[in-house]
Coordinates of C-alpha atoms (C1' of nucleotides) in Angstrom, one line a residue:
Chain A
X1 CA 13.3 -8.5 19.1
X2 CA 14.8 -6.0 16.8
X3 CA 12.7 -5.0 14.0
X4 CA 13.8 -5.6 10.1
X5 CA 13.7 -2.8 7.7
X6 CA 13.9 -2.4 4.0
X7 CA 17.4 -1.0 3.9
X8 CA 18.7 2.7 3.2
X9 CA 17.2 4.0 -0.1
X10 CA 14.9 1.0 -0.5
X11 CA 11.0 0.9 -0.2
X12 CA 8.4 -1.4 -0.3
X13 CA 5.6 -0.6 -2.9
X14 CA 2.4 -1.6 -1.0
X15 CA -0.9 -2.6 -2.1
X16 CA -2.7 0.3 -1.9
X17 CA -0.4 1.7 -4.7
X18 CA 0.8 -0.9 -6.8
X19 CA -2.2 0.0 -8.7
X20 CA -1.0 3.3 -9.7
X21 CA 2.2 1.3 -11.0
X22 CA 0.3 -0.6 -13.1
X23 CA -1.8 2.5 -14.3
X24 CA 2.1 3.9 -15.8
X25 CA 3.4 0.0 -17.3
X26 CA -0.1 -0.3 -19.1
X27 CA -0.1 2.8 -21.0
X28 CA 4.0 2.4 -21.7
X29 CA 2.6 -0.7 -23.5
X30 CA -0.2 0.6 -25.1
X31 CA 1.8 3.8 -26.2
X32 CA 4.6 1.9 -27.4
X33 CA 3.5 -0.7 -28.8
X34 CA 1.8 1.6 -31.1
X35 CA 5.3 2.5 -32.1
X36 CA 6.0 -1.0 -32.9
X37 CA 8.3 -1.4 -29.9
X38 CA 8.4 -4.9 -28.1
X39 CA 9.5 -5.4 -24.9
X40 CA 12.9 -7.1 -24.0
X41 CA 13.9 -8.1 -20.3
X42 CA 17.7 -8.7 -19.5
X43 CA 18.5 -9.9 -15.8
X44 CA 19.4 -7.4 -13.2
X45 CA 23.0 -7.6 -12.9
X46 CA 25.4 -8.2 -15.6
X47 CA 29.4 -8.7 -15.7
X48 CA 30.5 -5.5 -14.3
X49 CA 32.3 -5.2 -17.3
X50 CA 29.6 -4.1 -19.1
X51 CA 28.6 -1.2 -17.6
X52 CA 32.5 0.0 -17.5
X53 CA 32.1 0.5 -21.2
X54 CA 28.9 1.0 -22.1
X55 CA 28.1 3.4 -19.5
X56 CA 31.8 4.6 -19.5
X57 CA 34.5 4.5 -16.8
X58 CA 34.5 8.2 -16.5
X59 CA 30.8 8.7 -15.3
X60 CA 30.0 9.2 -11.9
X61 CA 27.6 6.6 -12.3
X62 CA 30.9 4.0 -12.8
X63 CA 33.3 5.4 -10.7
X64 CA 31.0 6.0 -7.4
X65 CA 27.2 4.7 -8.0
X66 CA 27.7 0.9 -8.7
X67 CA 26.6 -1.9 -6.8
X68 CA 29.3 -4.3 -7.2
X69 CA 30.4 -7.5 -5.5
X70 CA 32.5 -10.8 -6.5
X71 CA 30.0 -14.0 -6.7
X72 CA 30.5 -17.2 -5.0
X73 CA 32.4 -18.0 -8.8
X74 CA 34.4 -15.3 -8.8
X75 CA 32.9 -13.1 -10.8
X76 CA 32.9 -9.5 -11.2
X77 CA 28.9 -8.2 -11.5
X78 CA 27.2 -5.6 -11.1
X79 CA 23.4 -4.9 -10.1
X80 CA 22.4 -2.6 -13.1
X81 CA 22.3 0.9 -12.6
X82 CA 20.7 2.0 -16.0
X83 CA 19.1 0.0 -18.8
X84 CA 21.1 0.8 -22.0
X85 CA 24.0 -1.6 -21.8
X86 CA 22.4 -4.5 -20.7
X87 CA 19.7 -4.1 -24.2
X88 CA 23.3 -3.8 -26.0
X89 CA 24.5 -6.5 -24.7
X90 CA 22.1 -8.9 -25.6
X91 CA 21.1 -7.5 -28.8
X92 CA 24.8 -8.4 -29.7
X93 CA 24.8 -11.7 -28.0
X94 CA 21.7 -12.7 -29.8
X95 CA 23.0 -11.4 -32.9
X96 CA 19.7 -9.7 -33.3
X97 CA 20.5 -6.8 -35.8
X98 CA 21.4 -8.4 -39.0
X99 CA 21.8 -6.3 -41.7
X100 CA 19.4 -3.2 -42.1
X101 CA 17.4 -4.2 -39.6
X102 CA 15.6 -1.7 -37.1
X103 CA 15.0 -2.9 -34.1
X104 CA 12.6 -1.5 -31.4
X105 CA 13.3 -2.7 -27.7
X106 CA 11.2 -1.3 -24.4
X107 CA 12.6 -2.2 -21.1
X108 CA 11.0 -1.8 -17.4
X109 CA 12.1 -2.5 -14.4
X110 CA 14.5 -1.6 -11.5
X111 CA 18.1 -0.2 -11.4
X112 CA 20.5 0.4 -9.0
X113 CA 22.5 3.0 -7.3
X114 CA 24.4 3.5 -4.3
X115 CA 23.5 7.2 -3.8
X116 CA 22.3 9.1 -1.0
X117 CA 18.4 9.2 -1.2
X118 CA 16.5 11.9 -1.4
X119 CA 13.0 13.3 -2.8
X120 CA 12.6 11.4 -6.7
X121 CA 16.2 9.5 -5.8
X122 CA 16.5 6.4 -4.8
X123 CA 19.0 3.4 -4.6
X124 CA 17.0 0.9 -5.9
X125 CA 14.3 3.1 -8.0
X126 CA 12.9 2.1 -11.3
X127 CA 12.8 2.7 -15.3
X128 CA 10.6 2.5 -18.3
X129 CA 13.0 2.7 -21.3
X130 CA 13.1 2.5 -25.5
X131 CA 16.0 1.8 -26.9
X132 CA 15.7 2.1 -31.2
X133 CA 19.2 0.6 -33.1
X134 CA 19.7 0.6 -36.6
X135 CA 18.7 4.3 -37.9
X136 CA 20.9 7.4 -38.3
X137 CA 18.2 9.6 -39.3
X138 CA 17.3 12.6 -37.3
X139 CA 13.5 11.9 -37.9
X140 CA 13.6 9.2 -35.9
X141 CA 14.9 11.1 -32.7
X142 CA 11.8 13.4 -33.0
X143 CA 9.8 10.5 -33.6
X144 CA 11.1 8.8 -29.8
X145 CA 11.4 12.5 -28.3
X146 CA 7.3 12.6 -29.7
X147 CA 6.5 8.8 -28.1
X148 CA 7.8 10.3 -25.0
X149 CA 6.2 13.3 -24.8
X150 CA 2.9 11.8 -25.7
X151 CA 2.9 9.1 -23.1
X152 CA 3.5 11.6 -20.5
X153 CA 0.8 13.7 -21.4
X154 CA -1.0 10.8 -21.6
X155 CA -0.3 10.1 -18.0
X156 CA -1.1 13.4 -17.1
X157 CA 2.3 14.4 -15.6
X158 CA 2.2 17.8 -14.5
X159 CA 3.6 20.5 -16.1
X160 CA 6.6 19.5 -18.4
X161 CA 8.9 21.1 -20.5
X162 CA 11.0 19.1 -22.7
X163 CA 14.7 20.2 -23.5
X164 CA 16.6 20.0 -25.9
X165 CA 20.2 20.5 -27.3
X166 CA 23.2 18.6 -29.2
X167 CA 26.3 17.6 -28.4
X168 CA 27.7 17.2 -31.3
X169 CA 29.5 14.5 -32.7
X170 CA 33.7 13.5 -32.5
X171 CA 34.6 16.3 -35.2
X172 CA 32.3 18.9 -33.4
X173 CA 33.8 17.7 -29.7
X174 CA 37.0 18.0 -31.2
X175 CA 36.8 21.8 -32.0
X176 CA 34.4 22.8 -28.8
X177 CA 36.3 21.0 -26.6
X178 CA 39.7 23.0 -27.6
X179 CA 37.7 26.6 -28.1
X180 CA 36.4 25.7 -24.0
X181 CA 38.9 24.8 -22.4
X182 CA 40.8 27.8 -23.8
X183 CA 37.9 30.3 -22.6
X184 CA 37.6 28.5 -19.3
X185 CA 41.5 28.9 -18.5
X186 CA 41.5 32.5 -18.8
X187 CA 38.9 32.3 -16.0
X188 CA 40.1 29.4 -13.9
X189 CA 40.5 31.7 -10.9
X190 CA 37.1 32.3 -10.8
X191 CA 35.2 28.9 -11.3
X192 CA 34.6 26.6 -8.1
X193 CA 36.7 24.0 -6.8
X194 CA 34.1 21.3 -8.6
X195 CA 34.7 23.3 -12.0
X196 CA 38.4 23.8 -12.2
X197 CA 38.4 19.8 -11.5
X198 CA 35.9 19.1 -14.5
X199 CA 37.9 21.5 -16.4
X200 CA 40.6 19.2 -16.4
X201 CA 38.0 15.8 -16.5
X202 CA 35.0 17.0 -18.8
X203 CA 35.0 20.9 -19.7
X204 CA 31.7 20.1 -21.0
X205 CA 30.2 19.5 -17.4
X206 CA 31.2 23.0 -16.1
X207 CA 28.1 24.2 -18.5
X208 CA 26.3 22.4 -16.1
X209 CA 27.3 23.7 -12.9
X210 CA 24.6 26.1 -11.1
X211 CA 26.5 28.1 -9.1
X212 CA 26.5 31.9 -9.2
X213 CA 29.9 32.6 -9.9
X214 CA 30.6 30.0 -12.4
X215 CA 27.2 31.1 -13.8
X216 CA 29.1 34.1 -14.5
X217 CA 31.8 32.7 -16.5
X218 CA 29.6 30.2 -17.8
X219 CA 27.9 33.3 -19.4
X220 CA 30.8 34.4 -21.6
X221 CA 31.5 30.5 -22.5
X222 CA 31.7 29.7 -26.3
X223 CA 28.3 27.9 -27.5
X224 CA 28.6 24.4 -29.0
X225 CA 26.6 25.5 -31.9
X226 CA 29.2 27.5 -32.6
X227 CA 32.0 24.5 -33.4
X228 CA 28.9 22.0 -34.9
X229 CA 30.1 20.5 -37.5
X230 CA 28.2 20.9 -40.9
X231 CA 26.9 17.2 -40.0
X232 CA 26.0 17.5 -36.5
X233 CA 24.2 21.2 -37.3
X234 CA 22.1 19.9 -40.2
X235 CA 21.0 16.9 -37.6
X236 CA 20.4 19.0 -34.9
X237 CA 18.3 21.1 -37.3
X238 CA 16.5 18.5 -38.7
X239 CA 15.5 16.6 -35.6
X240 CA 14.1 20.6 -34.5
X241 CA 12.3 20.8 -37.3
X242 CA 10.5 17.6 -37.3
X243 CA 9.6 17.9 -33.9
X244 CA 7.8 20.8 -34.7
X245 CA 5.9 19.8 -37.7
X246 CA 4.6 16.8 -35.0
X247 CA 3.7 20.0 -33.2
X248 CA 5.9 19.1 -30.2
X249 CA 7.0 22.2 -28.0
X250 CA 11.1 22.2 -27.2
X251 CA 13.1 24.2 -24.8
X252 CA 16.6 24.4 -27.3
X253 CA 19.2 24.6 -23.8
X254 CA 22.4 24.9 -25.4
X255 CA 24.2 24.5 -22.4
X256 CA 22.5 20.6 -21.4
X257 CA 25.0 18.0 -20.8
X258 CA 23.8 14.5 -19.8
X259 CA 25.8 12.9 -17.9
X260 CA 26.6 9.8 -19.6
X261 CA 29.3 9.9 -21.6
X262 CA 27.8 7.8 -24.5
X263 CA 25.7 10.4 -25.9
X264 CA 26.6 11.9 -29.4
X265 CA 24.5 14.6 -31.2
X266 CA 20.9 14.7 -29.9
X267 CA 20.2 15.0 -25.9
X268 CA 16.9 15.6 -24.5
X269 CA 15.0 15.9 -21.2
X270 CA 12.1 16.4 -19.8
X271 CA 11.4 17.9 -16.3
X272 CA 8.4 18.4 -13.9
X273 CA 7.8 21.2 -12.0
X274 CA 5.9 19.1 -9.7
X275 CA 9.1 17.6 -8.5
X276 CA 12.3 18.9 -6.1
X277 CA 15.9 19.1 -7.0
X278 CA 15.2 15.9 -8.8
X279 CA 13.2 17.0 -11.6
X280 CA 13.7 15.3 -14.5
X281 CA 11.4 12.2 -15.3
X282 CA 12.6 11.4 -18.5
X283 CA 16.2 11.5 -20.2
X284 CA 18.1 10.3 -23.3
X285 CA 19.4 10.7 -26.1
X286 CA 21.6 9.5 -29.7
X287 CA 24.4 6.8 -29.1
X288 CA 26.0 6.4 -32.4
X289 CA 28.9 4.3 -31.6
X290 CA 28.3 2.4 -28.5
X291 CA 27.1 -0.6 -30.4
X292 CA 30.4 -0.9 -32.0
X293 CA 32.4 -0.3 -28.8
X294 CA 30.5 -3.0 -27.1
X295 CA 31.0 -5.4 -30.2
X296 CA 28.5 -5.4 -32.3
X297 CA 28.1 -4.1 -35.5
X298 CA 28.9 0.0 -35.8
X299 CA 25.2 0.6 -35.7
X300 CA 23.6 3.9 -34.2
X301 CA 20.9 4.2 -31.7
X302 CA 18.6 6.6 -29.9
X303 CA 16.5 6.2 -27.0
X304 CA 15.5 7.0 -23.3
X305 CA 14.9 6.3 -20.2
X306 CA 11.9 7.4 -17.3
X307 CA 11.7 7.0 -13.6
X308 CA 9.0 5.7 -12.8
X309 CA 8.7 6.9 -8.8
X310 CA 9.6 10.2 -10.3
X311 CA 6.3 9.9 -13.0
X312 CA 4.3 8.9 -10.1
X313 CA 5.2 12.1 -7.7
X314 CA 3.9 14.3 -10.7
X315 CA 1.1 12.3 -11.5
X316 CA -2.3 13.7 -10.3
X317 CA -4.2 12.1 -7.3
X318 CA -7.0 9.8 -8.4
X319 CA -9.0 7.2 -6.5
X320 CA -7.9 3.5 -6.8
X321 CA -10.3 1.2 -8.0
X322 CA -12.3 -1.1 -5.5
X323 CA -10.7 -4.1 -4.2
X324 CA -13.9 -6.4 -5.0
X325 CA -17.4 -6.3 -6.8
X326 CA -19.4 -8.1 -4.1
X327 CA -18.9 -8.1 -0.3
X328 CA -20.5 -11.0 1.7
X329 CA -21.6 -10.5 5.1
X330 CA -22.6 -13.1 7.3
X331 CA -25.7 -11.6 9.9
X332 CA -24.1 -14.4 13.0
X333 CA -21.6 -17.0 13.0
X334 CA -23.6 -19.8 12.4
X335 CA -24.1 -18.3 8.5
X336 CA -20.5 -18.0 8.3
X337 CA -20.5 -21.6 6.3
X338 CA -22.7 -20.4 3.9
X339 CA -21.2 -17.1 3.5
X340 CA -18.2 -19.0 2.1
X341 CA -20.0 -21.2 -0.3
X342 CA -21.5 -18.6 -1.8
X343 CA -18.1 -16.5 -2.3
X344 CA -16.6 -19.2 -3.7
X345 CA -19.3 -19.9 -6.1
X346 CA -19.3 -16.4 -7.2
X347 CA -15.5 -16.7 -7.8
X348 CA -16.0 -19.6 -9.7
X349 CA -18.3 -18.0 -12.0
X350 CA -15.6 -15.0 -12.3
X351 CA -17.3 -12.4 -9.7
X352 CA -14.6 -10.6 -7.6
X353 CA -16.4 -11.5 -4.5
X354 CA -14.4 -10.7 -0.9
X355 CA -16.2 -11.7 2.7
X356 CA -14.6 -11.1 6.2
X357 CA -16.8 -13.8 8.5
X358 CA -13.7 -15.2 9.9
X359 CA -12.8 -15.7 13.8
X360 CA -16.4 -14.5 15.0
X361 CA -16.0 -11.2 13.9
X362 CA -18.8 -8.6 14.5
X363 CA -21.3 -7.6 12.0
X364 CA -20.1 -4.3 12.9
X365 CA -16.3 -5.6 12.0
X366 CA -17.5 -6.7 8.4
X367 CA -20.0 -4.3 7.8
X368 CA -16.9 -1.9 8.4
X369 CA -14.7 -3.8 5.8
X370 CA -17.5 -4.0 3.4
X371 CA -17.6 0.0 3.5
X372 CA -13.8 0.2 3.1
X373 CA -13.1 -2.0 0.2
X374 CA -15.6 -0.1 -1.7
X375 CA -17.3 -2.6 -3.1
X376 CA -20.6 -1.7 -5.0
X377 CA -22.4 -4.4 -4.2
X378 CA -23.1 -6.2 -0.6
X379 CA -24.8 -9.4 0.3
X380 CA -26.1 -10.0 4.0
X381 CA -26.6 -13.5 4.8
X382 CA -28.3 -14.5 7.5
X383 CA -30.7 -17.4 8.9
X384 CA -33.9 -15.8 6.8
X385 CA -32.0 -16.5 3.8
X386 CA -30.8 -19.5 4.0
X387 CA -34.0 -21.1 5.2
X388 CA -35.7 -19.5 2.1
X389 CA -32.6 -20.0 -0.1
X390 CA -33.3 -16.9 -1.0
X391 CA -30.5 -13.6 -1.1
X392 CA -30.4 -10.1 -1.9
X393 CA -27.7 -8.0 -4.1
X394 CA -27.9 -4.5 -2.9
X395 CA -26.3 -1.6 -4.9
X396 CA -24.4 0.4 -2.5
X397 CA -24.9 3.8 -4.1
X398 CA -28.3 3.7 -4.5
X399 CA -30.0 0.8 -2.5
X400 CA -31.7 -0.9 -5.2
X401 CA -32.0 -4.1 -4.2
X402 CA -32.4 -7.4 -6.5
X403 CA -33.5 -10.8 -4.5
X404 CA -32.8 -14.4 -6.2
X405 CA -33.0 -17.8 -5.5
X406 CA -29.3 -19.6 -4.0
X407 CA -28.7 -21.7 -7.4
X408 CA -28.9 -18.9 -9.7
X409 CA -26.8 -16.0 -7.2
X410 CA -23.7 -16.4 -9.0
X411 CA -24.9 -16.6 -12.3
X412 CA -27.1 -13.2 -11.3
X413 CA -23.7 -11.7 -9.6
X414 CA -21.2 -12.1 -12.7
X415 CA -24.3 -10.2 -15.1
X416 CA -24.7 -7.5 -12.6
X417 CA -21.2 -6.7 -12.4
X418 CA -20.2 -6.4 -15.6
X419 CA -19.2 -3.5 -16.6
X420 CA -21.0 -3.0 -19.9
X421 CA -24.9 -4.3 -18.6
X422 CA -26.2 -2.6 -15.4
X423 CA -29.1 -4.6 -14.3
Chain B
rG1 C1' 30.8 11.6 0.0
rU2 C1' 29.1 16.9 2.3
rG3 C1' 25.4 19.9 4.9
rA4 C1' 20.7 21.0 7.4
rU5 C1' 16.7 19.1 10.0
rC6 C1' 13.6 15.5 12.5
rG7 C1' 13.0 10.5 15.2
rU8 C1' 7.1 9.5 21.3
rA9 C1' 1.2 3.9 20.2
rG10 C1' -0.6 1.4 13.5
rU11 C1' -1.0 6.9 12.2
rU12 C1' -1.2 12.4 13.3
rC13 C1' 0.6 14.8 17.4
rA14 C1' 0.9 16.4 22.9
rA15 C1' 3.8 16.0 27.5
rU16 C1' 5.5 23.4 31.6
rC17 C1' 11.8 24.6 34.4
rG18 C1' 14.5 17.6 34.0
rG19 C1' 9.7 15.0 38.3
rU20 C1' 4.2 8.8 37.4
rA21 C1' 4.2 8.7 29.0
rG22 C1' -1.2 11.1 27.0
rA23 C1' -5.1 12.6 23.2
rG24 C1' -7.6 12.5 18.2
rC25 C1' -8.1 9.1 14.2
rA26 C1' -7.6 4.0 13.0
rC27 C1' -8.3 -1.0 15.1
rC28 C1' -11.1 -4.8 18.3
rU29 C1' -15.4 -6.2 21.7
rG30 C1' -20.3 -5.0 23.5
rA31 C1' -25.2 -2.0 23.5
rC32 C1' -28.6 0.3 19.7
rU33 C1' -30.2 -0.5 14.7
rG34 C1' -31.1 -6.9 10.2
rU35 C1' -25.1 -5.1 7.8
rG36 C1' -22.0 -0.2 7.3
rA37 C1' -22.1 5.4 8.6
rC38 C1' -23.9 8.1 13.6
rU39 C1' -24.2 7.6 19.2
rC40 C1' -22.8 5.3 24.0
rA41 C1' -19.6 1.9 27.1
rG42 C1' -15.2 -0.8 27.2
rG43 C1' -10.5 -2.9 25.3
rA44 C1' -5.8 -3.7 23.0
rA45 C1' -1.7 -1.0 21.5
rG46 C1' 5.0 2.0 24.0
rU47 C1' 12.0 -0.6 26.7
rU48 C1' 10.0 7.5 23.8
rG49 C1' 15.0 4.6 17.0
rC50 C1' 19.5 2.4 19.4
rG51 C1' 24.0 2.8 22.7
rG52 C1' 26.6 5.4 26.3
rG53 C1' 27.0 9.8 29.7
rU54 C1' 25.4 13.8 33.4
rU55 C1' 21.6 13.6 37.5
rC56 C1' 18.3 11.6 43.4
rA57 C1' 15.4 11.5 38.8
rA58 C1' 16.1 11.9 31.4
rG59 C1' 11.0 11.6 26.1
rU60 C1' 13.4 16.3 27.8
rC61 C1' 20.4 17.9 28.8
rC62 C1' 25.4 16.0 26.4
rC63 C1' 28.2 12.5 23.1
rG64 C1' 27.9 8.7 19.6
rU65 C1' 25.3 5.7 16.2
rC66 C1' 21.3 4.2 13.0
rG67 C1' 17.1 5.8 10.2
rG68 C1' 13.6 9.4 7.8
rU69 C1' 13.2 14.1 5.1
rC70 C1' 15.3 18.0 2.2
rA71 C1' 19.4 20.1 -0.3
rC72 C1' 24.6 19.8 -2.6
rC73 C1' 26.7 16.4 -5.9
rC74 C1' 24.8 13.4 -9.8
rC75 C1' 20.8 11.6 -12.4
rA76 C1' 15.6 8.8 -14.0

RNA sequence: GUGAUCGUAGUUCAAUCGGUAGAGCACCUGACUGUGACUCAGGAAGUUGCGGGUUCAAGUCCCGUCGGUCACCCCA
């Protein structure tokens, strides 16, 4: 019979790492809700219309990356391949910015995109995301940049560097775009065949392009800080200067383009030189406008978005917590009944408490299984103890050993394995 | 979508020039220990990713396909 896989670019997160995923959601709770950010949780495919503007209809994301199909309604949806629209979306739909208000949203969970897989890429992988709507002010860029930062750290992802740069907004666009494309047609000639076609699509995105010879042109480009508007340059200043009075260390790359086109004034990214190609673990940036265009009130917004399988290639190793407290061993079958009444009255008192005297198996067999699930404490019962009701906890670090009478085991169990009192 | 590379037991790998598919680890049973670890004996585990082709004979050579990995592209 042929075998089922989990299909191109999916994978299945097993048990003996699921842990670690919970180690990265816990602390994006912790750390955000310290920010006063409350989690929101949309479904995982919309109308496909949302994503063609919000994400825009240009981005490659749009154009190649979407899962798509008609439904049995006929309806147009699409499994989401980033988290921004859908927060949008229902912010509007639940009319939940009314007047000044400042709203805080965090979002987890997977996204979608057909792309081919590779180290850090997937086509189902999965984000942790802030979205803030309601405030203009640069301060609070630095203050989501800062969130970001710290949560990593907190993490212990290795070796980041956060970059920065602006993109200015529609006045500053305006003027760069013109100065750019006129400085990249002098050098057409010499830009690759990728290049000359973003010349024409997005001049901006040549910036971005890592070959050596466009390097070379890209050299001799105009900067964007050059065409900022007054506006966009005090932003970009401010949101630099309060990052550093939070003490926050920034890479200013003035030739960054994310690849959304949503993005106005701040971008920012941070990358792992723990990872591949596929570096970055965290992305984002200022949306002013998108709010609007998706019809809602013209309010402006900030935030960004992590990968989670990327966090977890660039977290350290550490060991995973023990799958029980108290492993039950039964000596021969014939205690195998007992073995299971005392489990479940352990579990009944709230002791994680595991056995494995199923089937006949060998003491050898469970004595094995005890080792591996790490459990510090282990129980052997056998016909000695159950004529003298009487059992022993032992302490597999040190073999100290603590004997007590059947009725009171549980009870005795759920003290000695609470964390905070040791015998 | 493009390119490179690799597919043999659960896993890590071996198999000379094309000549009977093997080992370590893991797993299971038994012996020895009142558990485990160590030692000894045994066991289970494979249509060599899949489909064609060449050959007396293919894990090995050829073609195709699927999948993994890495890179381009793009992004988290």
């Amino acid at each position: 019979m042929k075998e089922f896989r989990a299909i191109r670019g999916t994978r299945d997160i097993l048990p003996e790492e699921t842990w670690r995923w919970h180690i990265v959601e816990d602390s994006a709770r912790e750390v955000f809700g310290r920010y006063g950010f409350r989690e929101i949780r949309t479904p995982i495919f919309e109308a496909s219309e949302v994503f063609v503007k919000g994400t825009g209809d240009t981005t490659d994301i749009v154009q190649k990356e979407m899962y798509s199909f008609e439904d049995l309604g006929g309806n147009q949806v699409t499994l989401r391949p980033e988290g921004t629209p859908p927060v949008i979306r229902a912010h509007v739909e639940h009319r939940l910015g009314q007047g000044k208000s400042i709203d805080r949203y965090y979002y987890c969970g997977p996204m979608f995109r057909y792309e081919r897989p590779q180290k850090g890429r997937y086509r189902q992988f999965h984000q942790i995301g802030v979205e803030v709507l309601g405030v203009e002010a640069p301060e609070v860029d630095a203050e989501v940049i800062g969130m970001a930062m710290a949560w990593l750290q907190a993490l212990g992802v290795a070796d980041l560097t956060l970059r920065l740069n602006t993109v200015g907004d529609e006045e500053t666009w305006a003027a760069y775009r013109t100065a750019l494309v006129a400085a990249q047609a002098d050098r057409l000639d010499e830009l690759c065949a990728d290049c000359q076609r973003r010349h024409v699509t997005n001049p901006l995105r040549v910036l971005d392009c890592k070959k050596p010879g466009c390097q070379a042109v890209i050299a001799d480009m105009p900067s964007i800080h050059d065409s900022l508007s007054a506006e966009a340059g005090a932003h970009f200043h401010r949101v630099q200067s309060s990052l550093e009075s939070a003490g926050v260390p920034v890479v200013v790359d003035p030739r960054m383009v994310r690849g959304l086109d949503y993005y106005r004034l701040t971008v920012f990214e941070v990358a792992s030189g723990a990872l591949g190609a596929q570096d970055s673990v965290l992305g984002g940036g200022r949306y002013d406008g998108l709010v609007g265009r998706m019809g809602g009130d013209d309010v402006p917004g900030v935030g960004f978005a992590s990968g989670v399988e990327r966090i977890l290639l660039a977290m350290p190793e550490s060991e995973s917590a023990p799958i029980t407290d108290v492993f039950v061993v039964a000596f021969d079958e014939e205690s195998s009944g007992k073995v299971h009444d005392i489990v479940q009255g352990m579990r009944a008192a709230g002791v994680r408490a595991l056995t494995q005297a199923y089937d006949g198996r060998s003491k050898r067999s469970q004595g094995k299984a005890a080792h591996r699930s790490g459990a510090p404490w282990q129980i052997v019962v056998g016909p000695d103890e159950i004529a003298a009701d009487r059992y022993t906890l032992k302490r597999v670090d040190d073999g100290y050993e603590k004997t007590v009478e059947g009725g009171e085991l549980a009870a005795i169990a759920a003290r000695l394995t609470r964390p905070s009192n040791s015998d």
